Short mmCIF file of C-alpha atoms and ligand atoms in Angstrom, two decimals:
data_model
loop_
_atom_site.label_atom_id
_atom_site.label_comp_id
_atom_site.label_asym_id
_atom_site.label_seq_id
_atom_site.Cartn_x
_atom_site.Cartn_y
_atom_site.Cartn_z
CA MET A 1 44.61 5.72 -54.60
CA PRO A 2 44.21 2.66 -52.32
CA LEU A 3 41.51 0.32 -53.58
CA LEU A 4 39.05 -2.02 -51.90
CA VAL A 5 36.79 -4.71 -53.33
CA MET A 6 33.44 -5.03 -51.54
CA LYS A 7 31.08 -7.85 -52.54
CA PHE A 8 27.42 -7.96 -51.53
CA GLY A 9 25.56 -11.29 -51.77
CA GLY A 10 21.91 -11.87 -52.62
CA THR A 11 20.37 -11.25 -49.20
CA SER A 12 22.46 -8.08 -48.83
CA VAL A 13 20.84 -6.58 -51.95
CA ALA A 14 17.45 -8.30 -51.59
CA ASP A 15 15.44 -5.09 -51.94
CA LEU A 16 15.90 -1.34 -52.42
CA ALA A 17 16.33 -0.70 -48.69
CA ARG A 18 19.11 -3.25 -48.47
CA ILE A 19 20.80 -1.85 -51.55
CA GLU A 20 20.75 1.51 -49.80
CA ASN A 21 22.20 -0.06 -46.66
CA ALA A 22 25.00 -1.63 -48.72
CA ALA A 23 25.58 1.66 -50.56
CA LYS A 24 26.12 3.39 -47.21
CA LYS A 25 28.89 0.93 -46.40
CA VAL A 26 30.50 1.72 -49.73
CA GLN A 27 30.15 5.47 -49.13
CA LYS A 28 31.93 5.07 -45.79
CA GLU A 29 34.94 3.49 -47.46
CA VAL A 30 34.99 6.21 -50.14
CA GLU A 31 35.00 8.81 -47.36
CA ARG A 32 37.97 7.00 -45.84
CA GLY A 33 39.84 7.64 -49.08
CA TYR A 34 39.40 4.41 -51.02
CA ASP A 35 38.43 3.82 -54.60
CA VAL A 36 36.02 0.91 -54.47
CA ILE A 37 35.09 -1.90 -56.82
CA VAL A 38 31.70 -3.19 -55.70
CA ILE A 39 30.68 -6.66 -56.85
CA VAL A 40 26.97 -7.40 -56.60
CA SER A 41 24.92 -10.60 -56.70
CA ALA A 42 21.36 -10.79 -57.95
CA MET A 43 18.63 -10.04 -55.41
CA SER A 44 18.12 -13.15 -53.26
CA GLY A 45 15.89 -15.73 -54.94
CA LYS A 46 16.29 -14.08 -58.34
CA THR A 47 18.84 -16.49 -59.78
CA ASN A 48 16.74 -19.48 -58.68
CA GLU A 49 13.73 -17.95 -60.37
CA LEU A 50 15.65 -17.35 -63.60
CA VAL A 51 17.03 -20.90 -63.58
CA GLY A 52 13.47 -22.18 -63.06
CA TRP A 53 12.21 -20.19 -66.03
CA VAL A 54 14.93 -21.64 -68.25
CA GLU A 55 14.26 -25.22 -67.13
CA THR A 56 10.51 -24.83 -67.61
CA THR A 57 10.98 -23.44 -71.10
CA SER A 58 13.52 -25.98 -72.29
CA LYS A 59 14.44 -29.26 -70.61
CA LEU A 60 17.68 -29.81 -72.50
CA TYR A 61 18.38 -26.10 -72.70
CA ASP A 62 21.08 -24.45 -74.79
CA ALA A 63 23.68 -23.44 -72.19
CA ARG A 64 24.40 -20.16 -74.01
CA GLU A 65 20.80 -19.06 -73.55
CA TYR A 66 20.81 -20.28 -69.94
CA ASP A 67 23.70 -17.91 -69.31
CA ALA A 68 22.00 -15.07 -71.21
CA VAL A 69 18.97 -15.37 -68.93
CA VAL A 70 20.62 -16.22 -65.63
CA ALA A 71 23.28 -13.47 -65.80
CA SER A 72 20.57 -10.81 -65.98
CA GLY A 73 19.84 -10.81 -62.24
CA GLU A 74 23.19 -9.22 -61.49
CA ASN A 75 22.71 -6.55 -64.16
CA VAL A 76 19.69 -5.19 -62.32
CA THR A 77 21.44 -4.88 -58.95
CA ALA A 78 24.56 -3.34 -60.52
CA GLY A 79 22.51 -0.57 -62.12
CA LEU A 80 20.44 0.02 -58.98
CA MET A 81 23.52 0.16 -56.78
CA ALA A 82 25.19 2.70 -59.08
CA LEU A 83 22.01 4.82 -59.07
CA ARG A 84 21.73 4.69 -55.29
CA LEU A 85 25.37 5.74 -54.88
CA GLN A 86 24.87 8.61 -57.33
CA GLU A 87 21.84 9.75 -55.30
CA MET A 88 24.11 9.79 -52.25
CA GLY A 89 26.60 11.99 -54.08
CA VAL A 90 29.14 9.26 -54.75
CA PRO A 91 30.36 9.19 -58.38
CA ALA A 92 29.63 5.61 -59.47
CA ARG A 93 29.21 3.69 -62.71
CA SER A 94 27.89 0.16 -63.29
CA TRP A 95 29.66 -2.45 -65.40
CA GLN A 96 28.33 -5.66 -66.92
CA GLY A 97 30.88 -8.40 -67.52
CA TRP A 98 31.30 -7.74 -71.24
CA GLN A 99 31.86 -4.03 -70.67
CA VAL A 100 34.89 -4.50 -68.42
CA PRO A 101 35.54 -6.94 -70.19
CA ILE A 102 35.70 -9.98 -67.92
CA ASN A 103 37.13 -12.52 -70.35
CA THR A 104 36.26 -16.13 -69.60
CA THR A 105 36.34 -19.55 -71.19
CA SER A 106 33.32 -20.67 -73.21
CA ALA A 107 32.27 -23.30 -70.64
CA HIS A 108 28.75 -21.93 -70.26
CA GLY A 109 27.37 -22.35 -66.75
CA SER A 110 30.81 -22.95 -65.25
CA ALA A 111 33.13 -20.57 -67.08
CA ARG A 112 36.57 -19.65 -65.76
CA PHE A 113 38.37 -16.33 -65.90
CA LEU A 114 40.98 -15.82 -68.57
CA SER A 115 41.76 -12.13 -68.04
CA ILE A 116 40.37 -8.91 -66.61
CA PRO A 117 42.04 -5.99 -68.39
CA ARG A 118 42.22 -2.91 -66.16
CA GLU A 119 42.13 -0.16 -68.79
CA ASN A 120 38.41 0.65 -68.88
CA LEU A 121 37.90 0.81 -65.12
CA ASP A 122 41.19 2.61 -64.54
CA ALA A 123 40.17 5.25 -67.10
CA LYS A 124 36.89 5.83 -65.26
CA PHE A 125 38.64 6.08 -61.89
CA ALA A 126 41.03 8.60 -63.50
CA GLU A 127 38.00 10.66 -64.61
CA GLY A 128 37.02 11.01 -60.95
CA PHE A 129 34.58 8.15 -60.51
CA LYS A 130 35.06 6.69 -57.02
CA VAL A 131 33.11 3.45 -57.42
CA ALA A 132 32.84 0.82 -60.15
CA VAL A 133 29.84 -1.44 -59.54
CA VAL A 134 30.46 -4.71 -61.36
CA ALA A 135 27.84 -7.40 -61.97
CA GLY A 136 29.15 -10.57 -60.31
CA PHE A 137 28.90 -14.15 -61.58
CA GLN A 138 29.27 -13.28 -65.29
CA GLY A 139 31.76 -12.71 -68.06
CA VAL A 140 32.11 -12.87 -71.81
CA SER A 141 33.57 -15.62 -73.99
CA ALA A 142 35.95 -15.22 -76.95
CA GLU A 143 32.87 -15.75 -79.14
CA GLY A 144 31.35 -12.64 -77.56
CA ARG A 145 28.64 -14.52 -75.66
CA ILE A 146 27.65 -13.94 -72.03
CA THR A 147 28.95 -16.61 -69.66
CA THR A 148 28.31 -17.43 -65.99
CA LEU A 149 30.70 -18.87 -63.44
CA GLY A 150 28.59 -21.43 -61.57
CA ARG A 151 26.35 -20.87 -58.55
CA GLY A 152 27.86 -18.67 -55.89
CA GLY A 153 30.20 -17.25 -58.54
CA SER A 154 30.07 -13.61 -57.41
CA ASP A 155 32.52 -14.48 -54.63
CA THR A 156 34.97 -15.52 -57.32
CA THR A 157 34.34 -12.35 -59.33
CA ALA A 158 35.22 -10.36 -56.21
CA VAL A 159 38.50 -12.17 -55.57
CA ALA A 160 39.48 -12.01 -59.23
CA PHE A 161 39.02 -8.23 -59.25
CA ALA A 162 40.94 -7.89 -55.99
CA ALA A 163 43.82 -9.80 -57.60
CA ALA A 164 43.67 -7.95 -60.93
CA PHE A 165 43.55 -4.50 -59.32
CA GLY A 166 45.88 -5.18 -56.40
CA ALA A 167 43.16 -4.35 -53.86
CA GLU A 168 44.17 -3.81 -50.25
CA ARG A 169 41.43 -6.27 -49.22
CA CYS A 170 38.50 -8.21 -50.60
CA ASP A 171 35.51 -7.90 -48.27
CA ILE A 172 32.66 -10.38 -48.76
CA TYR A 173 29.54 -8.94 -47.14
CA THR A 174 26.88 -11.56 -46.44
CA ASP A 175 24.05 -12.55 -44.10
CA VAL A 176 26.30 -14.02 -41.39
CA ASP A 177 29.01 -12.09 -39.58
CA GLY A 178 31.85 -14.39 -40.57
CA VAL A 179 32.94 -17.97 -41.13
CA TYR A 180 31.75 -20.26 -38.34
CA THR A 181 32.90 -23.64 -37.08
CA THR A 182 29.90 -24.96 -39.02
CA ASP A 183 26.76 -23.51 -40.59
CA PRO A 184 25.22 -21.49 -37.73
CA ARG A 185 21.79 -22.27 -39.16
CA ILE A 186 22.30 -25.95 -38.30
CA VAL A 187 24.26 -25.73 -35.03
CA SER A 188 23.23 -22.86 -32.76
CA LYS A 189 26.42 -23.29 -30.73
CA ALA A 190 28.61 -22.77 -33.82
CA ARG A 191 31.37 -20.27 -33.07
CA LYS A 192 32.62 -17.50 -35.31
CA LEU A 193 36.29 -17.81 -36.23
CA ASP A 194 38.49 -14.69 -36.25
CA LYS A 195 40.82 -16.29 -38.78
CA ILE A 196 40.83 -19.39 -40.91
CA ALA A 197 43.63 -20.75 -43.09
CA PHE A 198 43.16 -20.73 -46.88
CA GLU A 199 43.60 -24.49 -47.01
CA GLU A 200 40.94 -25.11 -44.39
CA MET A 201 38.51 -22.72 -46.03
CA LEU A 202 39.17 -24.39 -49.36
CA GLU A 203 38.26 -27.80 -47.92
CA LEU A 204 35.20 -26.48 -46.08
CA ALA A 205 33.94 -24.74 -49.21
CA SER A 206 34.51 -27.70 -51.48
CA LEU A 207 32.87 -30.03 -48.94
CA GLY A 208 29.68 -27.99 -48.86
CA ALA A 209 30.05 -24.81 -46.75
CA LYS A 210 28.52 -22.39 -49.21
CA VAL A 211 29.64 -19.21 -47.44
CA LEU A 212 32.37 -18.85 -50.10
CA GLN A 213 32.53 -20.40 -53.56
CA THR A 214 35.43 -22.87 -53.66
CA ARG A 215 37.04 -21.25 -56.67
CA SER A 216 37.14 -17.88 -54.88
CA VAL A 217 39.24 -19.39 -52.10
CA GLU A 218 41.54 -21.04 -54.63
CA LEU A 219 42.12 -17.73 -56.37
CA ALA A 220 42.65 -15.85 -53.10
CA MET A 221 45.22 -18.44 -52.04
CA ARG A 222 47.05 -18.30 -55.35
CA TYR A 223 47.13 -14.51 -55.63
CA LYS A 224 47.56 -13.79 -51.89
CA VAL A 225 44.36 -11.76 -51.67
CA ARG A 226 43.39 -10.67 -48.16
CA LEU A 227 39.93 -12.13 -48.03
CA ARG A 228 37.41 -11.28 -45.34
CA VAL A 229 33.83 -12.44 -44.69
CA LEU A 230 31.60 -10.07 -42.70
CA SER A 231 28.02 -9.01 -42.08
CA SER A 232 26.21 -6.52 -44.28
CA PHE A 233 23.60 -6.03 -41.55
CA GLU A 234 25.87 -4.89 -38.73
CA ASP A 235 28.22 -1.99 -38.17
CA THR A 236 31.63 -3.22 -39.18
CA ASP A 237 35.22 -2.00 -38.99
CA GLU A 238 38.68 -3.26 -40.00
CA ASN A 239 38.54 -5.97 -37.32
CA SER A 240 35.09 -7.37 -38.07
CA GLY A 241 34.32 -10.73 -39.54
CA THR A 242 36.66 -13.59 -40.39
CA LEU A 243 39.96 -13.19 -42.19
CA VAL A 244 40.90 -16.00 -44.56
CA CYS A 245 44.70 -16.00 -44.50
CA ASP A 246 47.94 -17.97 -44.61
CA GLU A 247 48.23 -20.54 -41.87
CA GLU A 248 51.35 -18.76 -40.54
CA GLU A 249 49.10 -15.87 -39.49
CA ILE A 250 47.14 -18.13 -37.18
CA MET A 251 48.77 -18.51 -33.77
CA GLU A 252 47.32 -21.79 -32.65
CA SER A 253 44.74 -23.97 -34.25
CA LYS A 254 42.61 -26.82 -33.01
CA VAL A 255 42.81 -30.30 -34.47
CA VAL A 256 39.48 -29.74 -36.17
CA SER A 257 38.54 -26.19 -37.18
CA GLY A 258 35.24 -26.77 -38.88
CA ILE A 259 32.56 -29.15 -40.06
CA ALA A 260 31.01 -29.08 -43.51
CA PHE A 261 28.15 -31.06 -44.96
CA SER A 262 26.60 -31.70 -48.29
CA ARG A 263 23.00 -32.81 -48.35
CA ASP A 264 22.38 -33.86 -51.93
CA GLU A 265 24.61 -36.86 -52.40
CA ALA A 266 23.92 -40.29 -53.85
CA LYS A 267 25.76 -43.59 -53.57
CA ILE A 268 26.01 -46.03 -56.46
CA THR A 269 27.32 -49.59 -56.13
CA LEU A 270 28.24 -51.93 -58.96
CA PHE A 271 28.12 -55.49 -57.67
CA THR A 272 30.42 -58.28 -58.80
CA ILE A 273 32.70 -56.58 -61.24
CA GLU A 274 35.84 -58.30 -62.46
CA ASP A 275 38.97 -57.59 -60.46
CA ARG A 276 41.58 -57.01 -63.13
CA PRO A 277 43.71 -54.13 -64.44
CA GLY A 278 41.66 -51.62 -66.40
CA VAL A 279 38.32 -52.13 -64.67
CA ALA A 280 38.35 -48.81 -62.80
CA GLN A 281 39.18 -47.03 -66.02
CA ALA A 282 36.31 -48.85 -67.77
CA ILE A 283 33.91 -47.53 -65.09
CA PHE A 284 35.17 -44.03 -64.41
CA GLY A 285 36.13 -43.21 -68.00
CA PRO A 286 32.51 -43.32 -69.24
CA LEU A 287 31.35 -41.46 -66.12
CA ALA A 288 33.83 -38.67 -66.79
CA ASP A 289 32.84 -38.58 -70.46
CA ALA A 290 29.21 -38.17 -69.36
CA GLY A 291 30.19 -35.20 -67.20
CA VAL A 292 29.49 -36.96 -63.90
CA ASN A 293 31.38 -35.58 -60.88
CA VAL A 294 32.44 -38.65 -58.97
CA ASP A 295 33.50 -37.85 -55.43
CA MET A 296 34.20 -40.73 -53.02
CA ILE A 297 35.26 -44.13 -54.37
CA VAL A 298 35.54 -47.44 -52.55
CA GLN A 299 36.56 -50.73 -54.04
CA ASN A 300 36.12 -53.78 -51.86
CA ILE A 301 38.88 -56.30 -51.44
CA SER A 302 38.80 -58.94 -54.06
CA GLU A 303 36.95 -62.22 -53.42
CA LYS A 304 38.24 -65.21 -55.33
CA ASN A 305 35.64 -67.41 -57.03
CA TYR A 306 32.79 -65.43 -55.59
CA GLY A 307 29.46 -67.12 -56.25
CA SER A 308 29.26 -68.46 -59.76
CA HIS A 309 32.10 -66.27 -61.05
CA PRO A 310 35.23 -68.15 -62.05
CA GLY A 311 37.78 -65.30 -61.60
CA ALA A 312 38.44 -62.69 -58.96
CA VAL A 313 35.54 -60.28 -58.49
CA THR A 314 34.84 -57.26 -56.35
CA ASP A 315 32.26 -54.47 -55.81
CA MET A 316 32.77 -50.79 -56.58
CA THR A 317 30.96 -48.00 -54.72
CA PHE A 318 31.12 -44.31 -55.56
CA SER A 319 29.24 -41.15 -54.72
CA VAL A 320 27.88 -38.51 -57.10
CA PRO A 321 25.66 -35.42 -56.69
CA VAL A 322 22.10 -36.71 -56.48
CA ASN A 323 20.96 -34.80 -59.56
CA GLN A 324 23.58 -36.62 -61.65
CA VAL A 325 22.27 -40.11 -60.82
CA PRO A 326 20.28 -40.55 -64.06
CA ARG A 327 23.29 -39.54 -66.12
CA ALA A 328 25.61 -41.86 -64.14
CA GLN A 329 23.18 -44.75 -64.42
CA LYS A 330 22.85 -44.28 -68.17
CA ALA A 331 26.64 -44.11 -68.60
CA MET A 332 27.01 -47.43 -66.76
CA GLU A 333 24.21 -49.14 -68.67
CA ASP A 334 25.63 -47.92 -71.99
CA ALA A 335 29.12 -49.13 -71.02
CA ARG A 336 27.69 -52.52 -70.11
CA ALA A 337 25.71 -52.75 -73.35
CA ALA A 338 28.89 -51.87 -75.28
CA GLY A 339 30.76 -54.69 -73.51
CA LEU A 340 33.18 -52.34 -71.75
CA ILE A 341 32.19 -53.48 -68.26
CA ALA A 342 30.26 -56.32 -66.68
CA TYR A 343 28.37 -56.22 -63.39
CA ASP A 344 25.53 -58.22 -61.84
CA ASP A 345 23.65 -55.37 -60.29
CA LEU A 346 23.69 -51.59 -59.99
CA VAL A 347 22.19 -50.26 -56.76
CA VAL A 348 21.49 -46.57 -56.13
CA ASP A 349 20.95 -44.95 -52.74
CA THR A 350 19.72 -41.38 -53.17
CA GLU A 351 19.16 -40.73 -49.46
CA VAL A 352 22.69 -40.02 -48.32
CA ALA A 353 24.63 -36.97 -47.16
CA LYS A 354 28.30 -36.25 -46.65
CA VAL A 355 29.65 -34.86 -43.39
CA SER A 356 33.29 -33.80 -43.13
CA VAL A 357 35.58 -32.58 -40.38
CA VAL A 358 38.41 -30.28 -41.48
CA GLY A 359 41.53 -28.97 -39.74
CA ILE A 360 45.20 -28.38 -40.47
CA GLY A 361 45.89 -29.61 -36.93
CA MET A 362 45.08 -33.13 -38.15
CA ARG A 363 48.44 -33.32 -39.87
CA SER A 364 50.21 -33.72 -36.55
CA GLN A 365 47.54 -35.45 -34.50
CA VAL A 366 46.56 -39.10 -34.43
CA GLY A 367 43.19 -40.49 -33.35
CA VAL A 368 41.02 -37.90 -35.09
CA ALA A 369 39.21 -40.50 -37.19
CA ALA A 370 38.61 -42.69 -34.15
CA ARG A 371 37.14 -39.74 -32.28
CA MET A 372 34.89 -38.95 -35.20
CA PHE A 373 33.67 -42.53 -35.62
CA LYS A 374 33.03 -42.86 -31.88
CA ALA A 375 30.87 -39.74 -31.84
CA LEU A 376 28.81 -41.10 -34.73
CA ALA A 377 28.56 -44.56 -33.17
CA ASN A 378 27.28 -43.03 -29.92
CA GLU A 379 24.37 -41.59 -31.90
CA GLY A 380 23.74 -44.91 -33.65
CA ILE A 381 24.71 -43.44 -37.03
CA ASN A 382 25.99 -45.95 -39.56
CA ILE A 383 28.88 -44.93 -41.82
CA LYS A 384 28.52 -46.04 -45.43
CA VAL A 385 31.70 -44.67 -47.02
CA ILE A 386 34.79 -43.01 -45.58
CA ALA A 387 37.34 -40.80 -47.35
CA THR A 388 40.32 -39.03 -45.85
CA SER A 389 42.99 -36.59 -46.90
CA GLU A 390 45.74 -34.82 -44.98
CA ILE A 391 43.40 -32.29 -43.39
CA LYS A 392 39.92 -33.78 -43.66
CA ILE A 393 37.83 -36.87 -42.94
CA SER A 394 34.52 -37.32 -44.76
CA VAL A 395 31.79 -39.86 -44.17
CA LEU A 396 28.71 -40.73 -46.15
CA ILE A 397 25.67 -41.40 -43.95
CA ASP A 398 21.89 -41.59 -44.20
CA ARG A 399 20.63 -38.10 -44.98
CA LYS A 400 18.09 -38.17 -42.16
CA TYR A 401 20.96 -38.23 -39.65
CA MET A 402 22.94 -35.40 -41.21
CA GLU A 403 22.03 -32.64 -38.77
CA LEU A 404 22.40 -34.97 -35.79
CA ALA A 405 25.85 -35.99 -37.04
CA VAL A 406 26.98 -32.39 -37.46
CA GLN A 407 25.78 -31.51 -33.94
CA ALA A 408 27.42 -34.60 -32.42
CA LEU A 409 30.74 -33.91 -34.13
CA HIS A 410 30.62 -30.25 -33.14
CA ASP A 411 30.29 -31.38 -29.51
CA ALA A 412 32.86 -34.18 -29.79
CA PHE A 413 35.55 -31.83 -31.07
CA GLU A 414 34.48 -29.09 -28.64
CA LEU A 415 34.22 -26.55 -31.41
CA ASP A 416 32.05 -24.24 -29.33
CA LYS A 417 35.04 -23.68 -27.03
CA VAL A 418 37.92 -21.36 -27.91
P1 LIG B 501 25.48 -14.73 -50.18
O1 LIG B 501 24.13 -14.65 -50.79
O2 LIG B 501 25.84 -13.51 -49.39
O3 LIG B 501 26.54 -15.13 -51.15
P2 LIG B 501 25.35 -17.45 -49.19
O4 LIG B 501 23.97 -17.90 -48.85
O5 LIG B 501 25.93 -17.89 -50.47
O6 LIG B 501 25.38 -15.85 -49.06
O7 LIG B 501 26.36 -17.86 -48.01
C1 LIG B 501 26.09 -17.51 -46.68
C2 LIG B 501 25.48 -18.70 -45.95
O8 LIG B 501 26.44 -19.74 -45.85
C3 LIG B 501 25.08 -18.43 -44.53
O9 LIG B 501 23.80 -17.86 -44.45
C4 LIG B 501 25.15 -19.81 -43.87
O10 LIG B 501 23.90 -20.42 -43.74
C5 LIG B 501 25.97 -20.63 -44.86
N1 LIG B 501 27.12 -21.31 -44.25
C6 LIG B 501 27.44 -22.61 -44.44
N2 LIG B 501 28.52 -22.93 -43.73
C7 LIG B 501 28.92 -21.83 -43.06
C8 LIG B 501 30.00 -21.55 -42.17
N3 LIG B 501 30.89 -22.48 -41.81
N4 LIG B 501 30.09 -20.30 -41.68
C9 LIG B 501 29.21 -19.35 -42.03
N5 LIG B 501 28.18 -19.56 -42.87
C10 LIG B 501 28.01 -20.78 -43.39
N1 LIG B 502 23.45 -14.95 -58.13
C1 LIG B 502 24.33 -16.09 -58.32
C2 LIG B 502 23.80 -17.28 -57.55
O1 LIG B 502 22.79 -17.19 -56.88
C3 LIG B 502 25.75 -15.78 -58.00
C4 LIG B 502 26.01 -15.37 -56.56
O2 LIG B 502 25.12 -14.92 -55.86
O3 LIG B 502 27.16 -15.51 -56.15
O4 LIG B 502 24.37 -18.33 -57.62
MG1 LIG B 503 27.09 -17.01 -51.96
#
């Protein structure tokens, strides 16, 4: 029997009426002759509420109990979806992660898949069940404890099941009708893309476009899963939404395909550090040990005999997620107290955001950075840090200009035009 994976995000299962609406979409595919694995998120807002309850109860919470609490949102929607389908005459059964089992690492809060054995679900399909409703975002560790995959993780559950079961397609139903040139909630002129290359989607996701979890795109790319993003609120068919696919499937692409942004960034600068081999290691080693995710890094050119310093000194700037600033600051202060590094001053700017332009067309085109910087200059937006790779350019700017920057860049690269 051909098999489809259909994933419904939080807003698509936000209440009983929406669960029914989603169930009708599943029923339609069953009537077309598919077996379906449905992956559900928690009702919208539920996961945030659960996280809040954990944090209020215990500041330095035990991550195993965080996962035990936070995974529960998906259990509710899985059961309700199975019940709704049964009421509609569709043979369906719900599955929590441990029942499948979805085997993951023990990294609570950000676990990764190890294996998804097919036996249990296959046996149920063989019994005549047409739909397996699987709770997204969760799994079970070798120790037998519930794990979660990180926020937005149901997307990754969906792609992993599509890969494990050789699904014809993995359809991600959400509250927008596809992947846009940028978040349509920020730029009203944003345009829906019919197709986007895996690599571009990977960059957009990792640079802040939350429409797909980054890891889900990675998995889809690795296992050649046909991944589609489409609306759960509209009538859809095989041509709806946006297909995430190999770049060979895309006839022509623009220099820049999309713009991503990430609001909650912070910039940390260490002033007057020694410029000698081993200094970067002495800074970023302790940060890594403290679990800080350093993103952009800039080291200034070395100044000889700067101020009162006898040797060569420089400054080091890096960006981290804003909620990791206290941890980063403590790691640096501890490293200084332990004599591992020396610096005159540590300055934190918590009011920054990152805006990135992404496109595989950049590989063969010069002048993209200049065009980007000109658009920002025209709006009087100062760039604090720049980072580039083969298919993206990112800048760190004042957070208050983030939306203006995204709009200006969308216009400058004419992304509203086909
Ligand atoms: P779900 O709950 O279905 O997983 P998410 O809220 O995680 O949905 O993701 C969908 C949201 O992603 C959209 O509502 C939109 O605001 C946001 N988004 C950000 N960037 C983009 C983009 N480039 N294209 C489409 N949506 C985007
Ligand atoms: N419910 C989880 C979250 O809000 C997982 C998901 O929806 O993908 O992050
Ligand atoms: Mg999501």
